[in-house]
CSV table of C-alpha atoms in Angstrom, one decimal:
chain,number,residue,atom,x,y,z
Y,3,UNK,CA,31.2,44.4,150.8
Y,4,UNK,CA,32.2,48.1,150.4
Y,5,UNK,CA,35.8,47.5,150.9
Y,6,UNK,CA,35.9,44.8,148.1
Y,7,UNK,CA,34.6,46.5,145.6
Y,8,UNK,CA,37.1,49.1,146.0
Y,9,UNK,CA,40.2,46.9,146.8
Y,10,UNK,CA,39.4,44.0,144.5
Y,11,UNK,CA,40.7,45.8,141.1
Y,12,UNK,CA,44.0,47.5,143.0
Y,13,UNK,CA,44.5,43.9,143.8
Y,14,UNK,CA,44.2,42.6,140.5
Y,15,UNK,CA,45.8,45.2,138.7
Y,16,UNK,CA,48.9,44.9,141.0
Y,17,UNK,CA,48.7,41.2,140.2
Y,18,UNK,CA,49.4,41.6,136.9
Y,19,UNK,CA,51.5,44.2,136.9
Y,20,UNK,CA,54.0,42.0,139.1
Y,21,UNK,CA,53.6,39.5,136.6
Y,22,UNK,CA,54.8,41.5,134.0
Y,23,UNK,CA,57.6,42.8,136.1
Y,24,UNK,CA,59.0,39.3,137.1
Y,25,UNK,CA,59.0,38.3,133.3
Y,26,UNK,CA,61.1,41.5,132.3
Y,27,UNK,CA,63.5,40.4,134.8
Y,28,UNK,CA,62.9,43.3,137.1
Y,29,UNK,CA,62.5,43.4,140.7
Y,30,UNK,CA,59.6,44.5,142.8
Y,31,UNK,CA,61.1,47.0,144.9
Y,32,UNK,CA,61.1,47.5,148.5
Y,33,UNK,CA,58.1,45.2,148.1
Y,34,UNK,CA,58.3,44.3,152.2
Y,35,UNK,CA,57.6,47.8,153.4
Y,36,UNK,CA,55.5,48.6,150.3
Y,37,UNK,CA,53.6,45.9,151.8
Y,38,UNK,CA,52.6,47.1,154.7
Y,39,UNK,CA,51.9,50.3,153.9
Y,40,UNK,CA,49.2,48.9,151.6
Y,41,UNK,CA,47.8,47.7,154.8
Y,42,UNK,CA,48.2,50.6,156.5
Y,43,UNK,CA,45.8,52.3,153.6
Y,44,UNK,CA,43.5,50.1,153.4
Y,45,UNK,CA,43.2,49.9,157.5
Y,46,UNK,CA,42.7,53.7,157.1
Y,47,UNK,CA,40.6,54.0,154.5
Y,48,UNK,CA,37.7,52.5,156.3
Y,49,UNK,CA,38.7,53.8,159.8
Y,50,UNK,CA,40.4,57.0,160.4
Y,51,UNK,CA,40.1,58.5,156.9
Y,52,UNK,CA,35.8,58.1,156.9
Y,53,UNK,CA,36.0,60.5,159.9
Y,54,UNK,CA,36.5,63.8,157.2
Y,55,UNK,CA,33.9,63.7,154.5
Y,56,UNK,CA,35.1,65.4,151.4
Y,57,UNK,CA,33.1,68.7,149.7
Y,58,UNK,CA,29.5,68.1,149.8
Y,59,UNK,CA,28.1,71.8,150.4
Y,60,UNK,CA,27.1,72.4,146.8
Y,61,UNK,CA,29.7,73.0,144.0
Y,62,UNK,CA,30.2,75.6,140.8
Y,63,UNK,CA,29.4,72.5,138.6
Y,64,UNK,CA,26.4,70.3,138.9
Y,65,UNK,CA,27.8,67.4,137.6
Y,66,UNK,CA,24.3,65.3,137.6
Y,67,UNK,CA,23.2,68.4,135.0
Y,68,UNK,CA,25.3,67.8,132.7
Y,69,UNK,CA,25.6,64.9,129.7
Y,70,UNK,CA,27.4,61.6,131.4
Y,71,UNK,CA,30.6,61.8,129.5
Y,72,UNK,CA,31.2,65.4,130.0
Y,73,UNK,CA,30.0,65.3,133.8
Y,74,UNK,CA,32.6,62.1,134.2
Y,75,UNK,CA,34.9,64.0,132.0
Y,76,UNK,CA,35.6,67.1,133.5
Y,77,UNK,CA,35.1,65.3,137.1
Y,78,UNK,CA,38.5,63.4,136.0
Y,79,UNK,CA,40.7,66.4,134.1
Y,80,UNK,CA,39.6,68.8,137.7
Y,81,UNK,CA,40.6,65.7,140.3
Y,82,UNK,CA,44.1,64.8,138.2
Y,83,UNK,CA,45.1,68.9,137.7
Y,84,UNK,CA,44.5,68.7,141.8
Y,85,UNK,CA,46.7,66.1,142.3
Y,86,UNK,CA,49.3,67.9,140.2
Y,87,UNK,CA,49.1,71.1,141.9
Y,88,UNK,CA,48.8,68.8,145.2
Y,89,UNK,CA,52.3,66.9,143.9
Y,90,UNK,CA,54.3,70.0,143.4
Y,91,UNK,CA,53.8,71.6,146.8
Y,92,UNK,CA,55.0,68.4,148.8
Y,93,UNK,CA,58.0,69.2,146.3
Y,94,UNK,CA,58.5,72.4,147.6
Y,95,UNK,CA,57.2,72.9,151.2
Y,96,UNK,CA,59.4,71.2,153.5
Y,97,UNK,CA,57.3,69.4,156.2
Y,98,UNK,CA,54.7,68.1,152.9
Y,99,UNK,CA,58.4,66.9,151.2
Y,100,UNK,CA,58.9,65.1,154.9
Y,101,UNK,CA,56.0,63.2,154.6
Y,102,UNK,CA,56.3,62.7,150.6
Y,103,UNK,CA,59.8,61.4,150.5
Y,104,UNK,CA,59.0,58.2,152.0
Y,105,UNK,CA,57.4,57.6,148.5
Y,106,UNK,CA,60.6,58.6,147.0
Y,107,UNK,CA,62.7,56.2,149.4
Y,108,UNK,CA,61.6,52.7,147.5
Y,109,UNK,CA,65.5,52.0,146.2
Y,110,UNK,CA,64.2,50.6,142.8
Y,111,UNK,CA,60.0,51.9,142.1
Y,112,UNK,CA,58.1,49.4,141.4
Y,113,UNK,CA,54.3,49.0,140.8
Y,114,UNK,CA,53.5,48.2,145.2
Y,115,UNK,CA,55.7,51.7,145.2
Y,116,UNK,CA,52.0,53.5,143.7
Y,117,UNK,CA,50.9,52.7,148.0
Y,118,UNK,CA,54.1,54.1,149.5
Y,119,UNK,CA,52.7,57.4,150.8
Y,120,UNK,CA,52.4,58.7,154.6
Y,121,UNK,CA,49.3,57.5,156.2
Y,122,UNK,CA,48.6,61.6,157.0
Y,123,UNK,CA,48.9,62.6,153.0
Y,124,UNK,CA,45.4,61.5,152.1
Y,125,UNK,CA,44.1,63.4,155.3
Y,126,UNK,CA,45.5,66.6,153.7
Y,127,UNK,CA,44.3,65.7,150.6
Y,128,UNK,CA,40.8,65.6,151.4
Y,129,UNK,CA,41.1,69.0,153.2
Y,130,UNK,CA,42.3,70.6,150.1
Y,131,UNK,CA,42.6,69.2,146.6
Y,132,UNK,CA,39.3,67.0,147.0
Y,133,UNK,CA,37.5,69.3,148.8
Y,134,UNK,CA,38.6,72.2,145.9
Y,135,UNK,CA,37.2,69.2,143.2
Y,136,UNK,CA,34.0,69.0,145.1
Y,137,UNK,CA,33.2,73.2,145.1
Y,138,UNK,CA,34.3,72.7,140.9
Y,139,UNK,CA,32.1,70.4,140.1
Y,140,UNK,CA,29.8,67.5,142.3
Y,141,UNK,CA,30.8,64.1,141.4
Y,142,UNK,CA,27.9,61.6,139.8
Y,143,UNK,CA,28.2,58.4,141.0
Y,144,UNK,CA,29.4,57.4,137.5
Y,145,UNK,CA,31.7,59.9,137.4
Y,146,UNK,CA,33.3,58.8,140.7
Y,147,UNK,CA,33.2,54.9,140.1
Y,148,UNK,CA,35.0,56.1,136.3
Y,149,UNK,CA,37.4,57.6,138.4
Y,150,UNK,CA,38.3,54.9,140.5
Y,151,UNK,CA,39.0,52.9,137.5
Y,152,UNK,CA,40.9,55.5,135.9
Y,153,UNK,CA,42.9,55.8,138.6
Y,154,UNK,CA,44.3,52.6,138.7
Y,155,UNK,CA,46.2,53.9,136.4
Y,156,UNK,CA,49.0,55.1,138.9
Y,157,UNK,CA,49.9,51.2,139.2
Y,158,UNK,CA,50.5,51.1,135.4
Y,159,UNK,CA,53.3,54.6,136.3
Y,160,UNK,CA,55.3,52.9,138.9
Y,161,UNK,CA,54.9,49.5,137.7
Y,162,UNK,CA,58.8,48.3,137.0
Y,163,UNK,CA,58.8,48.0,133.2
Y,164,UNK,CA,60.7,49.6,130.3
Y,165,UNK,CA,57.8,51.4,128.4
Y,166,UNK,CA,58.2,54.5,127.0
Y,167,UNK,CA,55.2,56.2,124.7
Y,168,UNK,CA,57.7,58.4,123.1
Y,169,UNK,CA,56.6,61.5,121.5
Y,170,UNK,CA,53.1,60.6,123.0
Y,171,UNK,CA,54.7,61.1,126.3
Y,172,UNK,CA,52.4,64.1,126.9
Y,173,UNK,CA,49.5,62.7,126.3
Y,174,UNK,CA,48.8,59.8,129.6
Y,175,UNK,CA,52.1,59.3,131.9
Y,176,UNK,CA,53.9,55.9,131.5
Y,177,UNK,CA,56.6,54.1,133.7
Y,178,UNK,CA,59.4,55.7,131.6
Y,179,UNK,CA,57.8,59.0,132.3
Y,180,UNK,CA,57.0,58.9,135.8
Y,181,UNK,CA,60.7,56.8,136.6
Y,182,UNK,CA,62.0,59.9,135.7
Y,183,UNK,CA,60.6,61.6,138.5
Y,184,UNK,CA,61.5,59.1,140.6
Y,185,UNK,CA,65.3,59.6,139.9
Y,186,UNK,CA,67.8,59.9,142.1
Y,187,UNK,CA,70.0,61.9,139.9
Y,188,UNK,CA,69.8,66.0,140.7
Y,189,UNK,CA,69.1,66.6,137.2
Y,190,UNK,CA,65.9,64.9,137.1
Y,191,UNK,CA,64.4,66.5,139.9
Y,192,UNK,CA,61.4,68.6,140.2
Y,193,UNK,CA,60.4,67.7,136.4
Y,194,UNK,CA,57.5,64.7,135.3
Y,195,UNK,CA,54.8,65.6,138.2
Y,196,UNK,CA,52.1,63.8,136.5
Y,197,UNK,CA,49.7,61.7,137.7
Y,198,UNK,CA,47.4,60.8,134.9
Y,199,UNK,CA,47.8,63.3,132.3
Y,200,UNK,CA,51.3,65.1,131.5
Y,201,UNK,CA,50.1,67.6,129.4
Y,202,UNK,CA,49.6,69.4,132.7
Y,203,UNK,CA,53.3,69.4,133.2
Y,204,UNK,CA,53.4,70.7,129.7
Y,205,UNK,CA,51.4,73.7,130.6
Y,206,UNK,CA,52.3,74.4,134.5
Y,207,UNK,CA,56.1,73.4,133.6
Y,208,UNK,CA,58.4,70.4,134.1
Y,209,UNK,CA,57.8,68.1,131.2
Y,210,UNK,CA,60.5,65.9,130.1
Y,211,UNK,CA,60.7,63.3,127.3
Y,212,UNK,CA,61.6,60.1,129.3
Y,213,UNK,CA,65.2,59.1,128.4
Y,214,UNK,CA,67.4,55.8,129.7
Y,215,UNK,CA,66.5,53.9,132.9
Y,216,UNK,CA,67.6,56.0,136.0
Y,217,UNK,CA,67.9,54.8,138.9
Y,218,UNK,CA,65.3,55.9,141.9
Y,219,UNK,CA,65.2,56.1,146.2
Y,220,UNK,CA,67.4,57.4,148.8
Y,221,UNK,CA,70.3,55.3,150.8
Y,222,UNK,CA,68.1,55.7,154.0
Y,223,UNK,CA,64.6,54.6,153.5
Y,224,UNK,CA,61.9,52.8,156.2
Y,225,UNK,CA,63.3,49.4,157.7
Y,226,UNK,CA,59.9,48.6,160.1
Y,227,UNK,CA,56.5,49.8,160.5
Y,228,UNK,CA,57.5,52.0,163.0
Y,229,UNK,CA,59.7,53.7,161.2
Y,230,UNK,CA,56.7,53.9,158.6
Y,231,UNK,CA,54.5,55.3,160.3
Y,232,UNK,CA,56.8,58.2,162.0
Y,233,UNK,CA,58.8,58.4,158.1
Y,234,UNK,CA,58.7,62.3,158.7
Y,235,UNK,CA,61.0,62.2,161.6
Y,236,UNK,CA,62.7,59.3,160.2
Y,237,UNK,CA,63.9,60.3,157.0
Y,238,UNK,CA,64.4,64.2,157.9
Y,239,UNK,CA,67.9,62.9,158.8
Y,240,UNK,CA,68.5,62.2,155.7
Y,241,UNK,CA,67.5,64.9,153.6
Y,242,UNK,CA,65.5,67.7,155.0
Y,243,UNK,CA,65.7,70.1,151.4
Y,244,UNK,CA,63.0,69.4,149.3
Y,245,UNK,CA,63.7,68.8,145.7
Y,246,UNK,CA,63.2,71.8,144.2
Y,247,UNK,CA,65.9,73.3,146.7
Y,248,UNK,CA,68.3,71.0,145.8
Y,249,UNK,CA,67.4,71.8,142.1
Y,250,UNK,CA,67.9,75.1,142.7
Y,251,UNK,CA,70.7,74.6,144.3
């Protein structure tokens, strides 16, 4: 029952999402492999992923002290400036850019593109960023379940669809926004690292008003499962510099 209640509104969120991608005319990307690696999560997620428990050894925070919507507040703005400062480094250390460019590989992003990432990234993720959340502040159960549902958000930031919140780009990222990080154009690299919020961009650097409809992915990208699941050997022959080399190149 566990693994509906935590699947069921991906799955309907994605649902819609392609629906409104197929009425704007637009395609769902790589959809195929984006397909299986959205098994490939969910296999993990209730298999190899259970076997490392995020933070629970006390934290700076007690969440369950403090008024609901501040506890679920803070719980949110502390998990997405993680995942920002978690997003930059696989732009910047090469074996963590091997791993994260098969997200970067769908040839046009698309909303299925939110579950393209290397089985092994979440591992690393709970190492670090979550377990970093968890010594901040303790999550309440509220506060996690109003995470969840935030989070579904990231389906909304790759979905395939021209919108653009213009000079509110700042304030909660959009498809516009975040298709700019997905370009494949030099220019647009290593900017619009957002997850949820780009006013972190704003303050750590990198934030760019969304402009046009660039194109995104890499000429090699996965063609199997195998090739999925060893992306890191896989697509290192063909491009082992990390963006912000290339930027700086």
């Amino acid at each position: 029952m566990e693994w509906l209640v935590v699947t069921l509104p991906s799955v309907i969120v994605i649902l819609v999402l392609t629906a409104f991608e197929r009425r704007a005319g637009h395609s769902s990307g790589d959809w195929w492999i984006n397909l299986q690696t959205f098994a490939v999560s969910t296999f993990g997620a209730f298999t190899v992923y259970t076997w490392i428990k995020p933070w629970q050894a006390g934290s700076l925070i007690d969440g369950a002290a403090l008024p609901p919507w501040l506890a679920v507040l803070l719980f949110v703005l502390v998990q997405d400036l993680g995942e920002n400062l978690f997003h930059r480094i696989q732009h910047r250390v090469p074996f963590m850019w091997d791993m994260h460019s098969l997200h970067h590989s769908d040839p046009d992003m698309a909303v299925l593109t939110t579950y393209r990432h290397f089985w092994a990234d979440r591992l690393l993720k709970t190492v670090t960023i979550w377990t970093v959340a968890g010594m901040i502040i303790s999550p309440t159960p509220l506060a996690a379940f109003s995470y969840l549902l935030i989070s579904q958000w990231h389906f909304v930031a790759h979905a395939n669809l021209d919108w653009n919140f213009g000079k509110w780009s700042w304030v909660i990222n959009s498809p516009a926004y975040h298709r700019r990080h997905h370009s494949s154009d030099p220019q647009h690299y290593d900017s619009n690292f957002a997850g949820l919020f780009p006013f972190y961009d704003v303050v750590l650097g990198g934030y760019n008003v969304p402009e046009g409809r660039p194109e995104t992915g890499f000429e090699r990208r996965p063609r199997s499962l195998i090739q999925l699941l060893a992306w890191p050997i896989v697509g290192k022959r063909h491009n082992s510099a990390p963006p912000a080399e290339q930027a700086a190149a």
